[in-house]
mmCIF file of C-alpha atoms in Angstrom:
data_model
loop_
_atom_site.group_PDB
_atom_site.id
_atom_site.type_symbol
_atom_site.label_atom_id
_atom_site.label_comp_id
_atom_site.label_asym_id
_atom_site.label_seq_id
_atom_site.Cartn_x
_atom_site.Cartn_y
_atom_site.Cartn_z
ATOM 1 C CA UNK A 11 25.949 -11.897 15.193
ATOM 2 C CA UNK A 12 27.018 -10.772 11.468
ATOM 3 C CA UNK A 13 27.188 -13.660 8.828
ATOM 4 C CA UNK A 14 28.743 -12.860 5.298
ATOM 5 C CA UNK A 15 27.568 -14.201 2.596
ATOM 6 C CA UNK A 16 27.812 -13.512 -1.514
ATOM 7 C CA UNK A 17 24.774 -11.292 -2.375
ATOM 8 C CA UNK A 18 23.775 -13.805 -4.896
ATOM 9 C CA UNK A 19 23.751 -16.561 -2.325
ATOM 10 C CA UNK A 20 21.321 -14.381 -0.133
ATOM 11 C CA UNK A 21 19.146 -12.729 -2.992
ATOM 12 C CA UNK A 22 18.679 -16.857 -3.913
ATOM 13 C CA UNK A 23 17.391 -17.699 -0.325
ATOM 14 C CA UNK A 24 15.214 -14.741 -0.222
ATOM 15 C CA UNK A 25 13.608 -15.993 -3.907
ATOM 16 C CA UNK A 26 13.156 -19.152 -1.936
ATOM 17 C CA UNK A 27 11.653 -18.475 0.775
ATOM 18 C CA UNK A 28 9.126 -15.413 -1.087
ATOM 19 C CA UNK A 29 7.881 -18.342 -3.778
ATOM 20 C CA UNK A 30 7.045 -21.133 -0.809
ATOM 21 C CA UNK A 31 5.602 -18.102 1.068
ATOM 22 C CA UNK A 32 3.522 -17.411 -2.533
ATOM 23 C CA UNK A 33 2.794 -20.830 -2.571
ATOM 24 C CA UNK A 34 1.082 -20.729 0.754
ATOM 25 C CA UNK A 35 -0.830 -17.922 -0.240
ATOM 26 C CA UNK A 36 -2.022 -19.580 -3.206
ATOM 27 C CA UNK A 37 -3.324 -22.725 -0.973
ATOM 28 C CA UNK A 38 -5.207 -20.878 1.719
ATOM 29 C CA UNK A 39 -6.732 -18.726 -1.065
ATOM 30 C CA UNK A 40 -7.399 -21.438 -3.306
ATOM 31 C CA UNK A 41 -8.521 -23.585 -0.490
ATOM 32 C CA UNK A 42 -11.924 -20.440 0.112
ATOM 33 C CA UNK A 43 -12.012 -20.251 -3.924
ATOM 34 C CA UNK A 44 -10.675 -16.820 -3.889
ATOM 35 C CA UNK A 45 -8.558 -15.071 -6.097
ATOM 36 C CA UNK A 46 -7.487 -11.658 -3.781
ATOM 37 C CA UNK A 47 -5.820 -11.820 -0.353
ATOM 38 C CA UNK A 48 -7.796 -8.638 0.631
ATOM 39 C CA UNK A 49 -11.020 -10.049 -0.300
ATOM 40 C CA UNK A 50 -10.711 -13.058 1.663
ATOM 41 C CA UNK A 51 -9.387 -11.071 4.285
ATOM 42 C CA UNK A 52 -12.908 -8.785 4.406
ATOM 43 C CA UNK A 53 -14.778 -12.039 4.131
ATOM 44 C CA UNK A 54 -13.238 -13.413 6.740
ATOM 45 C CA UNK A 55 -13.535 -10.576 8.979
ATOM 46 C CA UNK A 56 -17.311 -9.451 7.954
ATOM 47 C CA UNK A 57 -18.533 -13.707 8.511
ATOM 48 C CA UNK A 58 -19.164 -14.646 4.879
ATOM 49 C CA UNK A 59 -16.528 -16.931 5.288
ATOM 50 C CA UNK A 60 -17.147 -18.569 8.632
ATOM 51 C CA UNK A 61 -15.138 -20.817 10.222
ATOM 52 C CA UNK A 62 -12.117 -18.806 8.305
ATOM 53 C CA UNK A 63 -10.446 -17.074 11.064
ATOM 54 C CA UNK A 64 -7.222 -19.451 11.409
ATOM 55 C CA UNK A 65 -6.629 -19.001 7.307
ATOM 56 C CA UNK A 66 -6.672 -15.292 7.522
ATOM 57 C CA UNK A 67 -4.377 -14.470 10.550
ATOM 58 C CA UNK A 68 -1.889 -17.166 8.859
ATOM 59 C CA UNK A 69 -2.657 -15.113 5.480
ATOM 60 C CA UNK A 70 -1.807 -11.938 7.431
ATOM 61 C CA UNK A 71 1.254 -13.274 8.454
ATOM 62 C CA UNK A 72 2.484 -14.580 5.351
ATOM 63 C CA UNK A 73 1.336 -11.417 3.483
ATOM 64 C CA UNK A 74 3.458 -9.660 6.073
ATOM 65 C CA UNK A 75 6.762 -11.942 5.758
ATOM 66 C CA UNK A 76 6.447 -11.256 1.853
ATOM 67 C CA UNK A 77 6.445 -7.608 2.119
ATOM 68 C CA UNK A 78 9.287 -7.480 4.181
ATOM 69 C CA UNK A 79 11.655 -10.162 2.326
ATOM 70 C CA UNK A 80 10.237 -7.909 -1.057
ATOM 71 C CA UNK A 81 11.806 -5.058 1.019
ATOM 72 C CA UNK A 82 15.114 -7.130 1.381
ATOM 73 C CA UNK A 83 15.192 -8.138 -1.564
ATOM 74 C CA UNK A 84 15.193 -4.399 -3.163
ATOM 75 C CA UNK A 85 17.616 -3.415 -0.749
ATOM 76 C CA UNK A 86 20.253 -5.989 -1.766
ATOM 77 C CA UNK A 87 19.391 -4.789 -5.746
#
């Protein structure tokens, strides 16, 4: 299925979407007291944040869904 849409109507939802994905981010990292994805992500993994596993595979995925609506977003540019 193709939709059409205006490019600035599309580079808008893609803004959207990347900040509330930011913003979730910001709430799992804040919610550990850590400032870097990656760290959290090697605490996580290596136990010196236990009880963290849930946080970091939803980190994972949201680090994932903002890399590829970044992508998106540079290939509408």
């Amino acid at each position: 299925m193709n939709v059409s849409m205006k490019k600035e109507v599309a580079e808008e939802l893609i803004i959207f979407k990347l900040r509330r994905i930011q913003t979730s981010i910001e709430d799992i990292l804040a919610r550990w007291n850590e400032t870097s994805a990656e760290e959290f992500l090697q605490k996580a993994k290596d136990g010196r944040h236990e009880n963290a596993e849930n946080d970091a595979i939803g980190l994972r995925q949201l680090l994932l869904e903002e890399e590829k609506l970044q992508t998106l977003l540079k290939e509408l540019g």
